Coordinates of C-alpha atoms in Angstrom, one line a residue:
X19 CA 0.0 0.0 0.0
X20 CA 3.0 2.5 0.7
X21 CA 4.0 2.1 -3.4
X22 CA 0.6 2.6 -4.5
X23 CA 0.7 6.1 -2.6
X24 CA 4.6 6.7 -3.4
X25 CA 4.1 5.7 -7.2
X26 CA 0.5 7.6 -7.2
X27 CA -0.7 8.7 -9.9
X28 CA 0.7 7.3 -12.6
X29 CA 1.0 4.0 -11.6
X30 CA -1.6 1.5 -9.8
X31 CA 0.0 -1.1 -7.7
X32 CA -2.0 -3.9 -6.5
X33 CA -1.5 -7.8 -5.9
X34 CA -3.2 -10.8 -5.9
X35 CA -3.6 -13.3 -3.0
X36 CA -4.4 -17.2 -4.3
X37 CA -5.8 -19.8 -2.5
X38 CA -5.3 -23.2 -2.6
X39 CA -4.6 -23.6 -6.8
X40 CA -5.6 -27.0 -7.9
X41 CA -2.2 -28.2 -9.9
X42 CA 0.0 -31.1 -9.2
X43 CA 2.9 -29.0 -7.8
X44 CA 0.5 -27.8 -5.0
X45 CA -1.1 -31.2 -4.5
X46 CA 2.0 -33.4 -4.4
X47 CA 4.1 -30.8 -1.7
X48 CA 0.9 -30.5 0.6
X49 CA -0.1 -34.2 -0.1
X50 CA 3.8 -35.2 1.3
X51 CA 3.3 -33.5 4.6
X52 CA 0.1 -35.5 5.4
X53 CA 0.1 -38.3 3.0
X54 CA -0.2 -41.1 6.0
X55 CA -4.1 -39.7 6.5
X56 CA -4.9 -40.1 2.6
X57 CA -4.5 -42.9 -0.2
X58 CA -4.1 -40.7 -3.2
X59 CA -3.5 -36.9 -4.0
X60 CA -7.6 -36.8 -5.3
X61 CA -8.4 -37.8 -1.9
X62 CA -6.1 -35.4 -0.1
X63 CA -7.4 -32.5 -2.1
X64 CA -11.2 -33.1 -1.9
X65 CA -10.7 -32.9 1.5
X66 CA -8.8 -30.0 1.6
X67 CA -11.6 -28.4 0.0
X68 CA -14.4 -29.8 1.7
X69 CA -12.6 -28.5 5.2
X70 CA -10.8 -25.6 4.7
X71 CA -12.0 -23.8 1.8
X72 CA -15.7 -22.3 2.0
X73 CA -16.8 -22.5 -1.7
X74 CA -15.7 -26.1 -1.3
X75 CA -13.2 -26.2 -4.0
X76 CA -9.8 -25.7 -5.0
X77 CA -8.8 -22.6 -7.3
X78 CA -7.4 -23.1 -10.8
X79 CA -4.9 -21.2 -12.7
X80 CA -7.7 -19.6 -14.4
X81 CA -9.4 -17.8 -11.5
X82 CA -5.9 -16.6 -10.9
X83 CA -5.4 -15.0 -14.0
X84 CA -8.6 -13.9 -14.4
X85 CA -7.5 -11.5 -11.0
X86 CA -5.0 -10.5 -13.0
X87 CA -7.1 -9.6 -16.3
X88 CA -9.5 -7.4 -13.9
X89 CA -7.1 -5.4 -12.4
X90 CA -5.4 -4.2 -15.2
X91 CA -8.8 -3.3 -17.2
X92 CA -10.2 -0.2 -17.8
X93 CA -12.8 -1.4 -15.2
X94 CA -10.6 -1.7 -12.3
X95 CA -8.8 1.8 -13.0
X96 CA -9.7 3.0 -10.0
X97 CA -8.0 0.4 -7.7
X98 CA -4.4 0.7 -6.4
X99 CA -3.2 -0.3 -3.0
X100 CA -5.3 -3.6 -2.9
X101 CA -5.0 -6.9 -1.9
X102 CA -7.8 -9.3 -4.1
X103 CA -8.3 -12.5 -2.2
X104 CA -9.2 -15.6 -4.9
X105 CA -9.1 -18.2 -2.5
X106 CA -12.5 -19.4 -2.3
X107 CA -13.6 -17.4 1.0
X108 CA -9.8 -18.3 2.5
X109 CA -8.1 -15.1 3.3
X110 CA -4.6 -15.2 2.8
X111 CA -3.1 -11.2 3.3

């Protein structure tokens, strides 16, 4: 927030804050930690989202970059200094 207001006004500085994304990278690290509680990484990850996440389900890549698409739209031209959560209800800032 302290480089949106020191880069003001001619550039908007945001970021984006993801949740739990849904690829193999995330699945296999978090999966190693508890693996002993679940057979397989589909098991691990359905509950993950069934217990952790309120809208029940684990982001993709796209939600992520769909973040990214709104806040550098004419739509979001007014936004600079925020945090956007895409984490399914999880708040991670």
């Amino acid at each position: 927030r302290s480089m949106a207001v020191e880069l003001a006004p001619g550039i908007r500085v945001n970021s984006i804050a993801p949740g739990h994304i849904k690829d193999e990278g995330m699945a296999w690290a978090a999966f190693a930690k508890r693996k002993q509680s679940y057979q397989t990484i589909e098991d691990f990850s359905a509950d993950l989202a069934a217990t952790e996440i309120p809208l029940k389900r684990l982001q993709s890549a796209s939600d992520i970059a769909n973040g990214f698409v709104f806040l550098t739209s004419k739509e979001a031209s007014e936004i600079t200094g925020a945090v956007l959560n895409i984490g399914g209800g999880v708040v991670m800032d």
